[in-house]
XYZ file of C-alpha atoms in Angstrom:
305
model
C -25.447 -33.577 -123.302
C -26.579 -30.829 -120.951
C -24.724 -27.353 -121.208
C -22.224 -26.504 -118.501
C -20.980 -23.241 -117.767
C -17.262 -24.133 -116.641
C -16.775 -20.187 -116.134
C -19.390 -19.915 -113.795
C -18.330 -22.774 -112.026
C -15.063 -21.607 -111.575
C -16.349 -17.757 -110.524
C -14.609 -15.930 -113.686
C -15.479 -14.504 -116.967
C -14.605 -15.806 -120.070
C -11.792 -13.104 -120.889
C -9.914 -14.622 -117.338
C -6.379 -15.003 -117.212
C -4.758 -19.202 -116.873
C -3.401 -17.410 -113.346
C -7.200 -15.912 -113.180
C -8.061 -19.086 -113.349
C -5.351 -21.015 -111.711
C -5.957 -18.932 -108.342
C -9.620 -19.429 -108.504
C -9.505 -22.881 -108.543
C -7.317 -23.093 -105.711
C -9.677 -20.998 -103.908
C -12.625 -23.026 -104.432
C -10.913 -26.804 -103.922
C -9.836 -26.015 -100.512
C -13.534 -24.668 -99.868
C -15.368 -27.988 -101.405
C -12.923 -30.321 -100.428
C -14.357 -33.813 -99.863
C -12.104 -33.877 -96.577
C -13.422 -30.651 -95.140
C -17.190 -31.298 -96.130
C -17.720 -35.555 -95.124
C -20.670 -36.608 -95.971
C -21.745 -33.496 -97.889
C -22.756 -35.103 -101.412
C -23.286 -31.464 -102.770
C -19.719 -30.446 -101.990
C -19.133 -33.600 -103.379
C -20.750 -32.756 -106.334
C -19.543 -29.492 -106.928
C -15.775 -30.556 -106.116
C -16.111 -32.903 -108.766
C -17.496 -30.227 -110.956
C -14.840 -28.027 -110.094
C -11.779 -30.450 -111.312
C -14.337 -30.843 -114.856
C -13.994 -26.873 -115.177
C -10.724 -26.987 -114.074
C -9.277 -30.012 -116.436
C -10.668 -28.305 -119.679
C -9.876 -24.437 -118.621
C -6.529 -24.599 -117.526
C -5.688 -26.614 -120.734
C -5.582 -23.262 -123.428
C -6.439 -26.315 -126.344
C -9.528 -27.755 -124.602
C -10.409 -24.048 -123.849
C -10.254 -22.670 -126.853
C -12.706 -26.049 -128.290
C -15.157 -24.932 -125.113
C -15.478 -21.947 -126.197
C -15.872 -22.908 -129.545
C -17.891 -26.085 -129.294
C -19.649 -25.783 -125.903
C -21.196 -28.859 -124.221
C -19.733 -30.636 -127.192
C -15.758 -29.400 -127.398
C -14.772 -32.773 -127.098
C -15.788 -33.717 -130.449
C -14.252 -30.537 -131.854
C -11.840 -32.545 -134.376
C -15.183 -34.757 -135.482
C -17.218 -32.018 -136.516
C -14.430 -30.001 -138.290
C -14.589 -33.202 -140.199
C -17.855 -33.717 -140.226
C -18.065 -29.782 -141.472
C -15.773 -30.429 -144.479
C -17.399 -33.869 -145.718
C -20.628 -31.998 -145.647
C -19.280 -28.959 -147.813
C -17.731 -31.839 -150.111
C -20.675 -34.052 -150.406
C -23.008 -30.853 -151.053
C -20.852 -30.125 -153.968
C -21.070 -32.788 -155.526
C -25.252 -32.952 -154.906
C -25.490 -35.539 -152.665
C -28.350 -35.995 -150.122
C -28.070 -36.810 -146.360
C -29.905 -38.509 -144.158
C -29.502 -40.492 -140.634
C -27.680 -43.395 -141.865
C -25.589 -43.440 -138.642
C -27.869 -44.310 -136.101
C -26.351 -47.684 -135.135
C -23.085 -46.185 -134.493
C -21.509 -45.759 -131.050
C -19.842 -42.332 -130.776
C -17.719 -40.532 -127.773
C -18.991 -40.833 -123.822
C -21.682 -43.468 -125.189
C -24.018 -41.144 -127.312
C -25.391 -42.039 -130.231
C -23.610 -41.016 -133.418
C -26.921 -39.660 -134.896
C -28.184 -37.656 -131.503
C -24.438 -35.925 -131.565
C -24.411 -35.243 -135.561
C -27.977 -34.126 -135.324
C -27.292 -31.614 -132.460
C -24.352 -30.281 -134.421
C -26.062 -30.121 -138.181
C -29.387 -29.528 -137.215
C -31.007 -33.187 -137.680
C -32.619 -34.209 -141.142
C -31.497 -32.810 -144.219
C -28.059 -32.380 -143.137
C -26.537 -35.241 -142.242
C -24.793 -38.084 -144.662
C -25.900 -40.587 -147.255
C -27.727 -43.656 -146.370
C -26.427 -45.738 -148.988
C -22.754 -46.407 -146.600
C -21.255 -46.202 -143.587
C -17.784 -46.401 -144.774
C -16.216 -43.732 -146.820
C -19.411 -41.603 -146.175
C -18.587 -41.223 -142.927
C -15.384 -40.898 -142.164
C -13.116 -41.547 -139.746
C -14.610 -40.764 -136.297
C -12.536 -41.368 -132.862
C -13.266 -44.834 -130.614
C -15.125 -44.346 -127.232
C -13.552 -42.989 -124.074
C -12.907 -45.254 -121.011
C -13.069 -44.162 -117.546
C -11.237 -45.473 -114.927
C -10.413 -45.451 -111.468
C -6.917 -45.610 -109.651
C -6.911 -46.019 -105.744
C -3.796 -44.164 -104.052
C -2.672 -43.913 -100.403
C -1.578 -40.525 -99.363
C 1.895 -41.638 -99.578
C 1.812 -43.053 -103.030
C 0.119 -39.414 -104.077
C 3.055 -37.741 -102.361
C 5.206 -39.327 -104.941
C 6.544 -39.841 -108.452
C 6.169 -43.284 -109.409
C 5.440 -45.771 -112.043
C 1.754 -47.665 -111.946
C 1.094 -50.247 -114.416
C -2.565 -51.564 -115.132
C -4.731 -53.260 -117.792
C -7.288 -51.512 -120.106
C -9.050 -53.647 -123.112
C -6.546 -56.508 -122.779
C -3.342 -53.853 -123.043
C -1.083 -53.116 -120.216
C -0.413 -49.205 -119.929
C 2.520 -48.284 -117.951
C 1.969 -44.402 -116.592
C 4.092 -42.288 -114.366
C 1.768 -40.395 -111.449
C 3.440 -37.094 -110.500
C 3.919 -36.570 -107.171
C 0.735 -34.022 -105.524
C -2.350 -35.344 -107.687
C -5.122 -35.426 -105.096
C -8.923 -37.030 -104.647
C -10.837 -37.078 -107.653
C -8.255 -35.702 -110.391
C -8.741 -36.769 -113.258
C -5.557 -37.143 -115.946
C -6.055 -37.863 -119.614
C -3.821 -40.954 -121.629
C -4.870 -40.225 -125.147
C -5.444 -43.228 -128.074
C -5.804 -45.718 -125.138
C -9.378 -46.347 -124.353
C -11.574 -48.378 -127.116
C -10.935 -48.965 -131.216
C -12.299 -46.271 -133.765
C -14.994 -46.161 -135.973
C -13.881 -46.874 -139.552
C -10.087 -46.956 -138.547
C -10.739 -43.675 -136.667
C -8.571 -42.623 -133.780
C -8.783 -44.476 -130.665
C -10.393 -43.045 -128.044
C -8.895 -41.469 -124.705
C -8.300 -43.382 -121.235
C -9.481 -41.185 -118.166
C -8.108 -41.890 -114.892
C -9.477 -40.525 -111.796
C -7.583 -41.277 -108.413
C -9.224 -41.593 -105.152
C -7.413 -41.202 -102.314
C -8.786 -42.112 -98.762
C -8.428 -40.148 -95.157
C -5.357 -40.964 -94.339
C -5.175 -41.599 -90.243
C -1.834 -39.325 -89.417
C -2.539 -36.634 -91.973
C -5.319 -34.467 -92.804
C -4.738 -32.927 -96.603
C -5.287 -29.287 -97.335
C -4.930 -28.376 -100.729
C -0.916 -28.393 -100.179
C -1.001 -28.376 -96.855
C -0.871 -31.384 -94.098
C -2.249 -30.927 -90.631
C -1.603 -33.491 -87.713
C -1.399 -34.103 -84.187
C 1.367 -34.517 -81.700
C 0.686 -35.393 -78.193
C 3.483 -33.734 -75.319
C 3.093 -34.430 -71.526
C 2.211 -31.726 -68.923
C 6.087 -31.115 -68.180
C 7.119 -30.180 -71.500
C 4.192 -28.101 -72.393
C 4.934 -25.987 -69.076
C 8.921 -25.971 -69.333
C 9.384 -26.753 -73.033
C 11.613 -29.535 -74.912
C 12.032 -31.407 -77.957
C 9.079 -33.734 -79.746
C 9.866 -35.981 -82.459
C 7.193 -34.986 -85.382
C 5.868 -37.696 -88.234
C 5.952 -36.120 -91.613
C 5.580 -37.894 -94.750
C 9.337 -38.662 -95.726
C 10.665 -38.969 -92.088
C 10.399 -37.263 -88.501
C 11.432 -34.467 -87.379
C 12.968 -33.160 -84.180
C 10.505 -30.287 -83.074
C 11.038 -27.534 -80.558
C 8.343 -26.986 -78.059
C 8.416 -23.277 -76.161
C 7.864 -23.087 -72.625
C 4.161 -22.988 -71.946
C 2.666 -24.112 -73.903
C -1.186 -24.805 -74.613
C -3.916 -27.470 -75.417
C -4.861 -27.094 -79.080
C -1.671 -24.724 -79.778
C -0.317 -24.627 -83.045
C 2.852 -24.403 -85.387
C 3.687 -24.407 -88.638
C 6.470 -26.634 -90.358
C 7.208 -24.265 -93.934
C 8.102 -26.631 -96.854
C 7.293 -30.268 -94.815
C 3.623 -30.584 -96.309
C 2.554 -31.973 -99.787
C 4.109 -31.599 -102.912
C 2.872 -29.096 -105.343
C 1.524 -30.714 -108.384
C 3.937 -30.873 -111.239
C 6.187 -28.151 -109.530
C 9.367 -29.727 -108.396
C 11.036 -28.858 -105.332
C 7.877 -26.729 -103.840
C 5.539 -28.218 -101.310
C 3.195 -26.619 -99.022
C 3.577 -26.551 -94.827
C 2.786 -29.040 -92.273
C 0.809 -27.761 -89.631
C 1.725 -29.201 -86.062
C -1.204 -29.082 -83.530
C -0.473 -29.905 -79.993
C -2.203 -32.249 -77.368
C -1.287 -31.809 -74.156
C -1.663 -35.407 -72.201
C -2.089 -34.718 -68.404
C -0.538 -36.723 -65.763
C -2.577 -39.920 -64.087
C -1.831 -42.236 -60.978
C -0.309 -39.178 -59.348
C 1.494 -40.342 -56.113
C 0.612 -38.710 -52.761
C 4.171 -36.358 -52.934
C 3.122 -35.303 -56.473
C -0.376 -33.987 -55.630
C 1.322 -32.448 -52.437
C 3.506 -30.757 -55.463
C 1.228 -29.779 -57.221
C -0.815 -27.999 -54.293
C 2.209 -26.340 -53.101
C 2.105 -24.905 -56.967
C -1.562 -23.703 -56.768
C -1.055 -22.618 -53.509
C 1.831 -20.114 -54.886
């Protein structure tokens, strides 16, 4: 498993604050955003890096395993095991070898490549005479898995119910996840090794454009079209938003491409009730067609003046 330096990734040192860290992530997802860079498969790439940094970072547990384990801080609990069955079966002068080769262990590694990368290889692993109490109890294999969500759906709290390995699992999505998040449901992905832990269920939700709303981070932006008469005198345009419409006031004069800002009607935050970001209203002004011959005479007699 290849070294990645979530730090770097995420632009901060290693001393960085969970608001350090919080803020710099926030910075960087609106940047690499799959909806502001289509088609880019390196901003894809990073973006999906990003949430990796971000998922084991902003948790202080997995962080403090990073920086303890590295590349392999997901096996933290197996090799403090590992450690102390080693100590034990030194005392007692036994000899270890690579009698775990055949077993399956975490993200589909090889028990024997991930015990020989954390002991050294040869000479410091277990017995070969068993494969039972020798070794332990080591956690199942992770599952990965993919949930699809409409914009809507990811705008709000609700149940979702789903089968892994024969099992229905019954979750509850908060409201703001967004494209490519990944959420953890531990002991729910496959069986132990020698009545080990389960492993861990990873869900990652994709969530399409949607064709009314463009995502921001928190924020929404959309269009509204208005007529020539409003935009020059001003009125009242009724505005889509995710939970409802909204009456909107439109000043005298106004422009193509103008904008406004609706505070508190855009997404949900993640996991912070009651605070969502702003929907941005952009305005396209539709000019009149099939003009009758005492309307362009109107209109002339307004150039004219």
């Amino acid at each position: 498993m290849a070294y990645i330096d979530y730090y770097k990734i995420l632009g901060v040192d290693k001393n960085a604050t969970q608001d350090d860290i919080k803020k710099a992530y926030r910075k960087l997802a609106r940047k690499l955003h799959p909806d502001l860079n289509p088609g880019d498969k390196e901003a894809e790439r990073k973006f999906k890096e990003l949430n990796e940094a971000n998922e084991v970072l902003s948790n202080p547990e997995n962080r403090g395993k990073y920086d303890k384990y590295g590349e392999n801080w997901k096996h933290g609990e197996e090799y403090e095991k590992a450690q102390q069955q080693q100590r034990q079966y030194q005392s007692q002068g036994g000899n270890f070898g690579d009698g775990f080769s055949g077993a399956d262990f975490g993200e589909g590694e090889d028990f024997s490549d991930f015990f020989q990368s954390m002991f050294g290889g040869a000479g410091s692993g277990f017995g070969r005479s068993s494969r039972g109490s020798a070794s332990g109890k080591f956690k199942g294999q992770d599952v990965h898995a993919e949930l699809n969500l409409n914009l809507k759906d990811a705008a709000t709290t609700h149940p979702q119910t789903f089968e892994i390995n024969g099992k229905k699992v019954r979750i509850t999505i908060p409201a703001g996840v967004y494209d490519g998040q990944q959420i953890k449901l531990k002991g729910h992905g496959n069986p132990g090794f020698n009545n080990g832990p389960n492993g861990d269920l990873y869900i990652t939700f994709n969530i399409p454009a949607d064709p009314n709303f463009e995502r921001i981070g928190d924020d929404l932006k959309t269009k509204v079209t208005i007529d020539l008469y409003t935009a020059v005198l001003g009125g009242d345009v009724k505005v889509n938003t995710l939970d409802g419409s909204v009456n909107l006031k439109v000043k005298p004069e106004t422009q193509n491409g103008m904008t406004v800002r609706l505070k508190g009607k855009g997404f949900p935050v993640y996991k912070k009730e009651g605070q969502f970001g702003d929907l941005f209203v952009t305005f396209e002004v539709k000019l009149p067609t099939n003009l009758t011959e005492k309307q362009k005479e109107l209109f002339q007699q307004l150039k004219n003046s």
